Coordinates of C-alpha atoms and ligand atoms in Angstrom, one line a residue:
M1 CA 20.9 11.3 1.9
E2 CA 17.4 9.8 2.4
N3 CA 14.9 10.8 -0.2
D4 CA 11.1 10.8 0.0
T5 CA 10.8 7.2 -1.2
D6 CA 13.4 6.0 1.2
A7 CA 11.5 7.6 4.0
L8 CA 8.3 5.7 3.0
I9 CA 10.2 2.4 2.7
A10 CA 11.6 3.0 6.2
A11 CA 8.2 3.7 7.6
A12 CA 6.7 0.6 5.8
T13 CA 9.5 -1.5 7.1
A14 CA 8.9 -0.4 10.7
V15 CA 5.1 -1.0 10.6
R16 CA 5.5 -4.3 8.9
K17 CA 7.0 -5.7 12.1
K18 CA 3.6 -5.1 13.7
A19 CA 1.6 -7.1 11.2
H20 CA -0.8 -9.8 12.4
A21 CA -0.1 -12.6 10.0
P22 CA -0.2 -15.9 11.9
Y23 CA -2.0 -17.7 9.0
S24 CA 0.1 -16.7 6.0
N25 CA 3.2 -15.9 7.9
F26 CA 3.6 -13.2 5.3
K27 CA 4.0 -9.8 7.0
V28 CA 3.4 -6.7 4.8
G29 CA 3.9 -3.0 5.6
A30 CA 2.7 -0.1 3.7
A31 CA 3.3 3.6 4.0
L32 CA 1.9 6.5 2.1
R33 CA 2.7 10.2 2.0
S34 CA -0.4 12.3 1.7
T35 CA -0.4 15.6 -0.2
T36 CA -0.1 17.4 3.1
G37 CA 3.3 15.7 3.6
T38 CA 2.2 13.4 6.4
I39 CA 3.2 9.7 6.3
H40 CA 0.5 7.2 7.2
T41 CA 1.2 3.6 7.7
G42 CA -0.6 0.2 7.8
C43 CA 0.1 -3.5 8.1
N44 CA -1.9 -6.6 7.2
V45 CA -4.2 -7.8 9.9
E46 CA -5.3 -11.4 9.3
N47 CA -8.3 -13.2 10.9
V48 CA -9.0 -16.8 11.7
A49 CA -12.0 -16.2 9.4
Y50 CA -9.6 -15.8 6.5
P51 CA -11.7 -13.4 4.3
E52 CA -11.9 -10.9 7.1
G53 CA -8.2 -10.2 7.0
T54 CA -7.1 -6.8 5.7
C55 CA -4.1 -5.8 3.6
A56 CA -1.4 -3.4 4.7
E57 CA -2.4 -0.9 2.0
A58 CA -6.0 -0.8 3.2
G59 CA -4.7 -0.1 6.7
A60 CA -2.5 2.8 5.6
I61 CA -5.4 4.3 3.6
A62 CA -7.7 4.0 6.6
A63 CA -5.1 5.7 8.8
M64 CA -4.9 8.5 6.3
I65 CA -8.6 9.1 6.2
A66 CA -8.9 8.9 9.9
A67 CA -6.2 11.6 10.2
G68 CA -8.2 13.9 7.9
D69 CA -6.0 13.6 4.8
T70 CA -7.6 12.6 1.6
E71 CA -5.0 12.5 -1.2
I72 CA -2.1 10.1 -1.7
A73 CA 1.1 11.7 -3.1
E74 CA 3.2 8.5 -3.0
L75 CA 3.0 5.0 -1.6
A76 CA 5.4 2.2 -0.7
V77 CA 4.8 -1.5 0.2
I78 CA 7.3 -4.0 1.6
A79 CA 7.4 -7.7 2.4
A80 CA 9.9 -10.5 2.6
G81 CA 10.0 -12.5 -0.6
A82 CA 12.0 -13.2 -3.7
E83 CA 10.2 -10.5 -5.6
P84 CA 8.7 -7.3 -4.4
V85 CA 5.1 -7.7 -3.4
T86 CA 2.6 -6.0 -5.6
P87 CA -0.8 -4.7 -4.3
C88 CA -3.7 -7.1 -4.8
G89 CA -6.4 -6.1 -7.2
G90 CA -8.7 -4.9 -4.5
C91 CA -6.0 -2.7 -3.0
R92 CA -5.2 -1.2 -6.5
Q93 CA -8.8 0.0 -6.6
K94 CA -8.6 1.3 -3.0
I95 CA -5.4 3.2 -3.9
K96 CA -7.0 4.6 -7.0
E97 CA -9.8 6.1 -5.0
F98 CA -7.3 8.5 -3.4
A99 CA -4.5 8.8 -5.9
G100 CA -4.2 10.3 -9.4
P101 CA -3.0 8.1 -12.3
D102 CA 0.6 9.4 -12.0
V103 CA 1.1 8.7 -8.4
V104 CA 4.1 6.4 -7.9
V105 CA 3.8 3.1 -6.0
T106 CA 7.1 1.5 -4.9
M107 CA 7.2 -2.2 -4.2
A108 CA 10.1 -3.5 -2.2
T109 CA 11.6 -6.6 -0.5
T110 CA 13.2 -6.5 2.9
E111 CA 16.4 -7.6 1.0
G112 CA 16.5 -4.3 -0.8
T113 CA 15.1 -5.1 -4.2
Q114 CA 12.5 -2.5 -5.4
F115 CA 10.7 -1.2 -8.4
S116 CA 8.1 1.4 -9.0
M117 CA 4.9 1.7 -11.1
T118 CA 2.3 4.4 -11.4
V119 CA -1.3 3.9 -10.3
A120 CA -2.4 4.0 -14.0
E121 CA 0.1 1.2 -14.8
L122 CA -1.1 -0.9 -11.8
L123 CA -4.8 -0.5 -12.7
P124 CA -5.3 0.0 -16.4
G125 CA -8.9 0.5 -17.4
A126 CA -9.8 1.3 -13.8
F127 CA -13.5 1.7 -12.9
G128 CA -14.1 5.3 -11.9
K129 CA -16.8 7.8 -11.3
G130 CA -17.0 8.5 -15.0
H131 CA -18.5 5.1 -15.6
M132 CA -21.5 6.0 -13.5
G133 CA -22.4 9.1 -15.4
S134 CA -26.0 9.0 -16.6
Ligands
LIG1 N1 -1.1 -8.7 1.6 C1 -1.0 -7.3 1.8 O1 -1.2 -6.9 3.0 N2 -0.7 -6.5 0.8 C2 -0.3 -6.9 -0.5 O2 0.0 -6.1 -1.3 C3 -0.4 -8.3 -0.8 C4 -0.9 -9.2 0.2 C5 -1.4 -9.6 2.7 C6 -2.7 -10.2 2.7 C7 -2.5 -11.4 3.6 O3 -2.5 -11.0 4.9 C8 -1.1 -11.8 3.2 O4 -0.5 -10.7 2.6 C9 -0.9 -13.0 2.3 O5 -1.7 -12.8 1.2

């Protein structure tokens, strides 16, 4: 039977096919379940002006916020590669904005390899609101 993580990987797999990645040819899909139980998805959207491209995780987070949800319960990201793709540094910070330290992020390949880490493991020593206290 499909579990919660399998459902996220299935959603990430589906949205990955829509990625706009003509420059890297590296399509990425991300899916997150918010604390309301809704799944939000995103894919990478590259641009001829390379730095303007956006990651799959950023797209999924934008979709979540646009839908009115604000908290990530679980997230999965998938790409085709020898090893599961891990979120870039910027995306780790973006995920942290909306996820607690124990939220599980599952990284997967289209061939079926996967592993999971918590947000705290992905971004140790994260910059947070507490650092701005006066
Ligand atoms: N990329 C993502 O969308 N998510 C990741 O976790 C890693 C990298 C994208 C950015 C760029 O479009 C392509 O993968 C190659 O870096």
